[in-house]
Coordinates of C-alpha atoms and ligand atoms in Angstrom, one line a residue:
M184 CA -55.3 92.9 25.2
A185 CA -56.6 90.0 23.1
T186 CA -54.0 88.0 21.2
K187 CA -53.3 88.4 17.5
A188 CA -54.8 85.0 16.9
E189 CA -58.0 86.0 18.7
L190 CA -58.3 89.1 16.6
E191 CA -57.7 87.1 13.4
G192 CA -60.5 84.8 14.6
Q193 CA -62.9 87.7 15.2
L194 CA -62.2 89.0 11.6
T195 CA -62.9 85.7 9.8
V196 CA -66.6 86.6 9.8
V197 CA -65.9 89.6 7.5
A198 CA -67.6 89.0 4.2
G199 CA -65.7 89.7 1.0
F200 CA -66.5 91.9 -2.0
E201 CA -69.7 90.9 -3.8
N202 CA -68.6 92.0 -7.3
P203 CA -64.9 92.8 -7.0
Q204 CA -63.8 95.5 -9.5
V205 CA -60.4 94.9 -11.2
A206 CA -59.8 98.6 -11.8
L207 CA -60.1 99.3 -8.1
E208 CA -58.0 96.3 -7.1
Q209 CA -60.8 95.0 -4.9
Y210 CA -59.3 92.0 -3.1
P211 CA -59.8 91.7 0.6
T212 CA -56.9 92.1 3.1
P213 CA -56.8 88.6 4.6
P214 CA -57.8 88.4 8.3
E215 CA -54.3 87.1 9.1
L216 CA -52.6 90.2 7.7
A217 CA -55.2 92.6 9.0
A218 CA -54.9 91.2 12.5
H219 CA -51.1 91.4 12.3
V220 CA -51.1 95.0 11.2
V221 CA -53.7 96.1 13.9
H222 CA -52.0 94.0 16.6
V223 CA -48.5 95.6 15.9
A224 CA -50.2 99.1 15.7
D225 CA -51.9 98.4 19.1
L226 CA -48.6 97.2 20.7
N227 CA -47.0 100.5 19.5
G228 CA -49.8 102.5 21.2
D229 CA -51.2 103.6 17.8
I230 CA -54.8 102.5 18.2
E231 CA -56.2 103.1 21.7
D232 CA -57.9 106.4 22.2
R233 CA -56.9 107.6 18.7
T234 CA -58.8 108.3 15.5
V235 CA -58.1 105.5 13.1
V236 CA -58.6 106.1 9.4
D237 CA -58.7 103.2 6.9
L238 CA -58.1 104.5 3.3
G239 CA -59.7 102.3 0.7
T240 CA -61.6 100.4 3.4
G241 CA -63.3 98.0 1.0
T242 CA -65.0 95.3 3.1
G243 CA -63.9 97.2 6.2
M244 CA -61.5 94.5 7.3
L245 CA -58.8 96.8 8.7
A246 CA -61.2 99.4 10.0
L247 CA -63.2 96.7 11.9
G248 CA -60.0 95.1 13.2
A249 CA -58.9 98.5 14.6
A250 CA -62.4 99.1 16.0
L251 CA -61.9 96.0 18.2
R252 CA -58.9 97.5 19.9
G253 CA -60.4 100.5 21.7
P254 CA -59.8 103.5 19.4
K255 CA -61.7 106.8 19.9
R256 CA -63.4 106.4 16.6
V257 CA -62.8 104.8 13.2
V258 CA -63.3 106.3 9.7
G259 CA -63.4 104.0 6.7
V260 CA -63.0 105.8 3.4
E261 CA -64.0 104.1 0.2
L262 CA -64.7 105.1 -3.4
D263 CA -67.1 102.3 -4.2
R264 CA -70.6 102.5 -2.7
D265 CA -71.3 98.8 -3.0
A266 CA -68.0 98.0 -1.1
L267 CA -69.0 100.5 1.6
E268 CA -72.4 98.7 1.9
T269 CA -70.5 95.5 2.5
A270 CA -68.4 97.1 5.1
R271 CA -71.5 98.4 6.8
E272 CA -73.0 94.9 6.8
N273 CA -69.8 93.5 8.2
R274 CA -69.9 95.7 11.3
P275 CA -72.7 93.7 13.2
R276 CA -71.0 90.5 12.2
V277 CA -67.8 91.6 14.0
G278 CA -69.9 93.1 16.8
T279 CA -68.0 96.2 17.8
R280 CA -69.6 99.2 19.6
T281 CA -66.9 101.6 18.5
D282 CA -68.0 104.8 16.7
I283 CA -67.4 104.1 13.0
H284 CA -68.0 106.5 10.2
W285 CA -68.2 105.1 6.7
V286 CA -67.3 107.8 4.1
Q287 CA -67.8 107.4 0.4
A288 CA -65.0 109.5 -1.1
D289 CA -61.8 109.5 -3.1
A290 CA -59.1 108.6 -0.6
T291 CA -56.6 110.5 -2.6
H292 CA -58.6 113.8 -2.1
A293 CA -60.3 112.8 1.1
P294 CA -62.4 115.5 2.8
L295 CA -60.9 114.7 6.2
C296 CA -59.6 116.9 8.9
P297 CA -59.5 114.7 12.0
D298 CA -58.7 116.4 15.3
G299 CA -56.4 114.8 17.8
P300 CA -54.0 111.9 17.4
T301 CA -54.7 110.1 14.1
T302 CA -53.5 106.8 12.7
V303 CA -54.0 105.7 9.1
V304 CA -54.1 102.0 8.3
M305 CA -54.4 101.0 4.7
N306 CA -54.0 98.4 2.0
P307 CA -54.2 100.7 -1.0
P308 CA -54.3 99.6 -4.7
F309 CA -50.7 98.9 -5.9
G310 CA -51.3 99.8 -9.5
A311 CA -48.9 97.1 -10.7
Q312 CA -51.5 95.1 -12.6
Q313 CA -52.8 98.1 -14.6
G314 CA -49.3 99.4 -15.3
H315 CA -49.8 102.3 -12.9
E316 CA -46.8 101.6 -10.7
H317 CA -47.1 103.2 -7.3
A318 CA -50.8 104.0 -7.4
D319 CA -50.2 103.8 -3.6
R320 CA -48.3 107.2 -3.7
A321 CA -51.5 109.3 -3.7
F322 CA -52.7 107.3 -0.7
L323 CA -49.4 107.9 1.1
E324 CA -49.9 111.6 0.4
T325 CA -53.3 111.5 2.2
A326 CA -51.7 109.6 5.1
A327 CA -49.0 112.3 5.4
D328 CA -51.7 115.0 5.4
V329 CA -54.1 113.5 8.0
A330 CA -52.1 111.3 10.3
D331 CA -49.2 111.4 12.6
V332 CA -48.5 107.7 12.1
S333 CA -49.5 105.3 9.3
Y334 CA -49.4 101.6 8.6
S335 CA -49.5 100.7 4.9
V336 CA -49.4 97.5 2.9
H337 CA -47.4 97.7 -0.4
N338 CA -46.3 95.1 -2.9
A339 CA -42.9 93.5 -2.5
G340 CA -39.9 95.6 -3.5
S341 CA -41.4 98.9 -2.4
R342 CA -38.9 99.7 0.3
E343 CA -36.8 102.3 -1.6
F344 CA -39.9 104.0 -2.9
V345 CA -41.6 104.2 0.5
E346 CA -38.5 105.4 2.4
A347 CA -37.8 108.1 -0.2
F348 CA -41.5 109.2 -0.2
A349 CA -41.5 109.4 3.6
A350 CA -38.2 111.3 3.7
D351 CA -39.5 113.8 1.1
N352 CA -42.7 114.4 3.0
G353 CA -41.7 114.8 6.6
G354 CA -42.0 111.2 7.5
E355 CA -39.7 108.4 8.8
V356 CA -40.1 104.7 8.4
T357 CA -39.8 103.2 11.9
H358 CA -40.9 99.6 11.3
A359 CA -41.1 97.3 8.2
F360 CA -42.1 93.7 7.8
R361 CA -42.8 91.3 5.0
A362 CA -46.1 89.4 4.8
T363 CA -46.9 86.7 2.3
F364 CA -50.5 85.5 2.0
E365 CA -52.6 83.3 -0.2
L366 CA -55.3 85.2 -2.2
D367 CA -58.4 83.3 -3.4
R368 CA -59.0 83.6 -7.2
Q369 CA -60.6 87.0 -7.5
F370 CA -60.6 88.1 -11.1
D371 CA -60.8 86.3 -14.5
F372 CA -57.2 87.0 -15.3
H373 CA -56.1 85.1 -12.3
E374 CA -55.0 81.7 -13.7
A375 CA -54.8 79.7 -10.5
D376 CA -57.5 79.2 -7.8
R377 CA -55.1 80.6 -5.3
K378 CA -52.3 83.0 -5.7
E379 CA -49.4 83.9 -3.4
L380 CA -49.0 87.6 -2.8
E381 CA -45.8 89.0 -1.3
T382 CA -46.3 92.3 0.4
E383 CA -44.4 94.7 2.7
V384 CA -45.9 96.7 5.6
Y385 CA -44.5 100.0 6.7
R386 CA -45.0 102.1 9.8
I387 CA -44.3 105.7 9.1
V388 CA -44.2 108.5 11.7
W389 CA -45.2 111.8 10.1
T390 CA -43.8 114.9 11.8
D391 CA -44.4 117.8 9.5
Ligands
SAM659 C1 -56.6 96.1 -2.0 S1 -58.3 96.7 -1.7 C2 -58.2 96.6 0.1 C3 -59.5 96.6 0.7 C4 -59.7 96.5 2.2 N1 -58.5 96.6 3.0 C5 -60.3 95.1 2.5 O1 -59.7 94.3 3.1 O2 -61.4 94.9 2.0 C6 -58.2 98.4 -2.1 C7 -59.4 99.2 -1.9 O3 -59.2 100.6 -2.2 C8 -60.4 101.1 -2.9 N2 -60.0 102.2 -3.7 C9 -59.3 102.2 -4.8 N3 -59.1 103.5 -5.2 C10 -59.7 104.3 -4.3 C11 -59.8 105.7 -4.1 N4 -59.2 106.5 -5.0 N5 -60.4 106.2 -3.1 C12 -61.0 105.3 -2.1 N6 -60.9 104.0 -2.2 C13 -60.3 103.5 -3.3 C14 -60.9 99.9 -3.7 O4 -62.3 100.0 -4.0 C15 -60.6 98.7 -2.7 O5 -61.7 98.5 -1.8

């Protein structure tokens, strides 16, 4: 298995959003965080020979990271056609031969019924900026429906919400870690050129 640092290096070629949309919270998951999530998932046996579904795949960063670790197939679901085009263009840059399906769809009503062991990886919109706290809830609902295990990135302070959601929906949080990263200025309302974002990542095992 390649190291986490090697995976991060392979993901630095992933191009960002061409015209990021505020309403969709289109900021890229940094290679460092994507590599961390995928590497931990791989160490837990949650990538190899499984179907990996990236909900809100955007530039394809998480999907492509997973594709480099020997899954059976990868499915990237994204609402925005332009973002999906960017994800498609990112594939040859990363250079994976894994079977990848790019699906333009609403991840909260995704037309997915994967067969066999399925892992969701996702960095969904948080909703905090638009005053829609826990916009990530609907993404977790999809993860609970299609996956037996999921890795999701949330904003800091989500632990109580995520644990309660999992408990109410046949899931259990088995791992949690914090990840702070620097985000390049993405939208006009960002005052500084770089912004520090504090996030939490949860692994949830879904049994129902
Ligand atoms: C925080 S970004 C993460 C993107 C991705 N992980 C990356 O690194 O490029 C959230 C993504 O979710 C997408 N999105 C938002 N609402 C969605 C929905 N209902 N269904 C599918 N995708 C959605 C956005 O367009 C955006 O690409």
